[in-house]
GROMACS .gro file of C-alpha atoms in nm:
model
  202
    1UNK     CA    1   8.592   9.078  10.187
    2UNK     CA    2   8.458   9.215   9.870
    3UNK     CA    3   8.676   9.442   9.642
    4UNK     CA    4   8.583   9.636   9.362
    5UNK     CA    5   8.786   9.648   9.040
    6UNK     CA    6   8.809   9.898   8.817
    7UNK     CA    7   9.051   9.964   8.499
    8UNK     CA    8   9.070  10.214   8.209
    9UNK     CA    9   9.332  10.197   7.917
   10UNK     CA   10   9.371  10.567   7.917
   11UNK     CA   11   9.337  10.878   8.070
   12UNK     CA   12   9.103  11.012   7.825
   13UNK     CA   13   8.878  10.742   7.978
   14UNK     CA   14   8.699  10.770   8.323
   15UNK     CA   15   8.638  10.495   8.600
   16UNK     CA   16   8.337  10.713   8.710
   17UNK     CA   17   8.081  10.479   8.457
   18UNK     CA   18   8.219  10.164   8.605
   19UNK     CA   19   8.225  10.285   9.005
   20UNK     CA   20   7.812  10.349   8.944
   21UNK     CA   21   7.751  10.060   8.795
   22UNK     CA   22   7.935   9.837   9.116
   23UNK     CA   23   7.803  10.058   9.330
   24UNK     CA   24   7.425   9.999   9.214
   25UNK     CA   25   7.529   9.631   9.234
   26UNK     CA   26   7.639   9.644   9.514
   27UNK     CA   27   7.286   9.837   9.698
   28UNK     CA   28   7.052   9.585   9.494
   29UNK     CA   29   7.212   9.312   9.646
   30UNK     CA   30   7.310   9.441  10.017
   31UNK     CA   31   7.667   9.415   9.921
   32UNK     CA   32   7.962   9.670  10.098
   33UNK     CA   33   8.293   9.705   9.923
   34UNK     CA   34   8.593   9.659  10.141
   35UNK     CA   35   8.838   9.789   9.929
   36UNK     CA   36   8.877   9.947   9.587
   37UNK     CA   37   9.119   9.916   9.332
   38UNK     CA   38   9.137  10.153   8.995
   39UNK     CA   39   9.390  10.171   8.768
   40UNK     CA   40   9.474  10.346   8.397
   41UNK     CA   41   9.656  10.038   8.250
   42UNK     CA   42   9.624   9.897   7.906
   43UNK     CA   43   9.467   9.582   7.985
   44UNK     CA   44   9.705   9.366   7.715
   45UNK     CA   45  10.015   9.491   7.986
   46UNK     CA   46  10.046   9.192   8.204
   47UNK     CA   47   9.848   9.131   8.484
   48UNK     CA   48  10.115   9.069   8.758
   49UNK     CA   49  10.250   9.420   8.652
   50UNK     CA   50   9.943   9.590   8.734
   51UNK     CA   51   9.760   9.658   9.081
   52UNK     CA   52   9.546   9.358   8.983
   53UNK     CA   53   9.850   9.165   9.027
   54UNK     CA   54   9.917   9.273   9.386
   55UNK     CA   55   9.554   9.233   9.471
   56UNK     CA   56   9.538   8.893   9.300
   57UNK     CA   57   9.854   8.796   9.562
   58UNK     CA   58   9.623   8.952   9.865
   59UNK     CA   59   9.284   8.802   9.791
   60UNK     CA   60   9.220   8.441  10.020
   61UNK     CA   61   8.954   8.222  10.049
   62UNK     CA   62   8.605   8.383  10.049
   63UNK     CA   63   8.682   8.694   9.983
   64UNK     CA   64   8.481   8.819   9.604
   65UNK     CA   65   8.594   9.042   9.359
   66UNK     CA   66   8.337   9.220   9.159
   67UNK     CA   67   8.384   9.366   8.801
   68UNK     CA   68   8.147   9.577   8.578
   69UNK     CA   69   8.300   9.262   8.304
   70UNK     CA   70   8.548   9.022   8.223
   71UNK     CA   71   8.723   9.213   8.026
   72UNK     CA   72   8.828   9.464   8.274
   73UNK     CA   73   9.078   9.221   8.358
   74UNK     CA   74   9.246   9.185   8.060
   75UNK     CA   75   9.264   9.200   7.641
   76UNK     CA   76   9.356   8.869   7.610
   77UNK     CA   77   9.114   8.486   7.684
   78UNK     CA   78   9.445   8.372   7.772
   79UNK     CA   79   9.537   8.596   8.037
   80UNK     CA   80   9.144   8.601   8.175
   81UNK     CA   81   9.132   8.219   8.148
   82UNK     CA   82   9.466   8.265   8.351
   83UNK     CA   83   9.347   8.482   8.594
   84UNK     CA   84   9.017   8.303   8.638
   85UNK     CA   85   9.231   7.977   8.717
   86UNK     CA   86   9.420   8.163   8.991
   87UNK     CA   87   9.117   8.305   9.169
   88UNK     CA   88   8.930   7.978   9.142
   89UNK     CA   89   9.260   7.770   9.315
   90UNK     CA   90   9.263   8.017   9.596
   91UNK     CA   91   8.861   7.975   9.677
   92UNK     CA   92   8.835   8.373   9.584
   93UNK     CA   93   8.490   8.428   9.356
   94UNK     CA   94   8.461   8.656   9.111
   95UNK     CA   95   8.175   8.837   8.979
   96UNK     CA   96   8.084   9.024   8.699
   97UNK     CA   97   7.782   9.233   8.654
   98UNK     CA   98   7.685   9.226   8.268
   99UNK     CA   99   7.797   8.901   8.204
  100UNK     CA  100   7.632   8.813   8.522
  101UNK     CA  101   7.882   8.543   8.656
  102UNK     CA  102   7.920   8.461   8.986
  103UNK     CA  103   8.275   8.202   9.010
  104UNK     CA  104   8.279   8.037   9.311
  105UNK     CA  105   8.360   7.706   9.511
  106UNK     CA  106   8.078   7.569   9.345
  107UNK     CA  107   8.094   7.228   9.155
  108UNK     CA  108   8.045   7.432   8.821
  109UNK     CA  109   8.322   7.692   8.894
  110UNK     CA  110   8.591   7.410   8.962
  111UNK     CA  111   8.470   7.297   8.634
  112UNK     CA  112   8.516   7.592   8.474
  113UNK     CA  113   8.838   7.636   8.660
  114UNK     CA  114   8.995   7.282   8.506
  115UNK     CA  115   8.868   7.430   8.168
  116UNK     CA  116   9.043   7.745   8.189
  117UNK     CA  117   9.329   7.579   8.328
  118UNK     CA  118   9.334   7.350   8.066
  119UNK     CA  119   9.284   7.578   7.771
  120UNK     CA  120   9.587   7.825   7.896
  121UNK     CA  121   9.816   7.544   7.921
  122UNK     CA  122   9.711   7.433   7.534
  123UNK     CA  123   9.754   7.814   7.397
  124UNK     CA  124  10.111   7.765   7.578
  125UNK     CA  125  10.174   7.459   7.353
  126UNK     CA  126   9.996   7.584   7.086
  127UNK     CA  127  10.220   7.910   7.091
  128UNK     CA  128  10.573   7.682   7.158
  129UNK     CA  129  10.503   7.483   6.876
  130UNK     CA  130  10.405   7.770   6.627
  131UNK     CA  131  10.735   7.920   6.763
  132UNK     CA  132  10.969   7.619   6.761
  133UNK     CA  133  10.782   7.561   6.360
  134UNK     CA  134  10.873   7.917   6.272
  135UNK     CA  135  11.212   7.895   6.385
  136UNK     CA  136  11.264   7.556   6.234
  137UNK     CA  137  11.133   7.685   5.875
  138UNK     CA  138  11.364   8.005   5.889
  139UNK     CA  139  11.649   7.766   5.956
  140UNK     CA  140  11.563   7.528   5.644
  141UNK     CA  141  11.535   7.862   5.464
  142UNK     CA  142  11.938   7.916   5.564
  143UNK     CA  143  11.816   8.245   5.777
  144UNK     CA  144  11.999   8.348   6.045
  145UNK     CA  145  11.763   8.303   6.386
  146UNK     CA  146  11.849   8.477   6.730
  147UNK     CA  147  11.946   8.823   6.801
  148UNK     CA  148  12.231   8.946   6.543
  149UNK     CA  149  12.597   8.954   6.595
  150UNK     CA  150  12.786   9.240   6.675
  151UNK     CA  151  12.934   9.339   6.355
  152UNK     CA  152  12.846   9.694   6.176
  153UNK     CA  153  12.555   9.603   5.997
  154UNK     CA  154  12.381   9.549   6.366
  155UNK     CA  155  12.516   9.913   6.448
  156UNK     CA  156  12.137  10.009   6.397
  157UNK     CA  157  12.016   9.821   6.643
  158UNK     CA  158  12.163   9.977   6.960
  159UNK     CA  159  12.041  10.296   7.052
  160UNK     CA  160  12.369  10.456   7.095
  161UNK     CA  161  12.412  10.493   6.740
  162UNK     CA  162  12.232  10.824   6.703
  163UNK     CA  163  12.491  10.950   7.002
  164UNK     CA  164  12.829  10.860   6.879
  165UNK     CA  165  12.927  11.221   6.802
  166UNK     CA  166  12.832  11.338   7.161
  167UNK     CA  167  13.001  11.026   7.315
  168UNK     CA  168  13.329  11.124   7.098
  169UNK     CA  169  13.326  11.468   7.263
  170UNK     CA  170  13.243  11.327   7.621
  171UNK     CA  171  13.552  11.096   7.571
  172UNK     CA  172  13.783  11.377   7.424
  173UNK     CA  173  13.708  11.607   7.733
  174UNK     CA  174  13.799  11.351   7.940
  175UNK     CA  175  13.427  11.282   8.072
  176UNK     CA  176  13.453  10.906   8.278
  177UNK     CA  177  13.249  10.624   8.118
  178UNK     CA  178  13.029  10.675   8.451
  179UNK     CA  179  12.960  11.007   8.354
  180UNK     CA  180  12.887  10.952   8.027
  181UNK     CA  181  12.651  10.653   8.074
  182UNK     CA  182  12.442  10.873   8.331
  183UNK     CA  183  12.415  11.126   8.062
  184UNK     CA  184  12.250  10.897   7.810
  185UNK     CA  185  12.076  10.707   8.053
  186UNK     CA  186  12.223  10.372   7.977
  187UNK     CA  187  12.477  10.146   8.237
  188UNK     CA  188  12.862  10.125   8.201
  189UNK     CA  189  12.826   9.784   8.024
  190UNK     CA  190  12.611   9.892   7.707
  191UNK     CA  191  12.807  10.243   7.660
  192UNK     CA  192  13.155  10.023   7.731
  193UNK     CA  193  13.014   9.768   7.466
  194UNK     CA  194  12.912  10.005   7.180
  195UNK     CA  195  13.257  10.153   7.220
  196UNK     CA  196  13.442   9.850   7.183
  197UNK     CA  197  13.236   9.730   6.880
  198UNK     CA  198  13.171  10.087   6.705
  199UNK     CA  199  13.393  10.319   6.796
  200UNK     CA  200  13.749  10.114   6.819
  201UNK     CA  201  13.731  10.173   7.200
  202UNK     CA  202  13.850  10.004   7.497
   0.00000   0.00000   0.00000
């Protein structure tokens, strides 16, 4: 099966431009689209949260998915290199119509498979180390690493803390916790928290 992908980062953008140019692709070179999938996403929001994702997971051997470019599928070479990887391990090609690429089961697309395979896996190491480096420098540097303790000077970082006057009067008029919680739109367990940390509250 062949599927046509499309994606926009905004609404102010239209898939229109991308739909011809597949389209015309597809006529020049006797091609049908099975299925389509569009979607308004920013492409740096990950891919298994997007309808790529789902059609990634429904794509098998054979079938092609054709792209006006590669960066339709995401911001990132890591996450194309990633994506790329997956399609190539489940024998699905992937074309792309300016680049003019055509990933398949060929000897050079397992090649260029193992290389994008390879280089996400050393960005992953590369990123670990710069992180376990950072952390290890911040700690030489006596600075506190990790998310900060509850004590007042962390007040600012739960969003509560603009609502403590409302959650006073909820509590006074005898509103549950429940109640309350549904009214700010957070659970029972960060309201009960904040209280118990801010607000001298069991």
């Amino acid at each position: 099966m062949f599927y046509g992908y499309i994606r926009v980062s905004s609404d102010k953008q239209t898939v229109e431009n991308q739909r011809f140019e597949i389209e015309r692709f597809c006529k020049e070179n006797n091609i049908s689209i099975d299925g389509w999938i569009e979607e308004t996403i920013s492409g740096t929001k990950a891919y298994k949260m997007r309808r790529l994702g789902i059609l990634l997971k429904k794509v098998r051997q054979s079938d092609t998915i054709v792209c006006t470019e590669l960066s339709r599928f995401g911001r990132s070479l890591f996450m194309i290199m990633e994506i790329l990887s997956l399609c190539m391990k489940k024998g699905c090609r992937v074309w792309t119509i300016k680049e003019g690429y055509r990933l398949g089961d060929d000897l050079q697309s397992k090649v260029l498979a193992f290389a994008f395979a390879l280089s996400a896996e050393i960005e992953r190491n590369l990123i670990s180390q710069r992180t376990k480096e950072a952390l290890a420098r911040l700690k030489a540097e006596g600075k506190r690493v990790g998310r900060p303790k509850g004590s007042h000077s962390a007040k600012q970082y739960y969003k509560l803390h603009t609502k403590e006057a409302l959650i006073r009067r909820m509590i006074k008029e005898e509103y549950s916790l429940c109640e309350i919680a549904d009214t700010l739109h957070v659970s029972r367990n960060t309201l009960r928290r904040y209280c118990r940390l801010f607000m001298n509250a069991s």
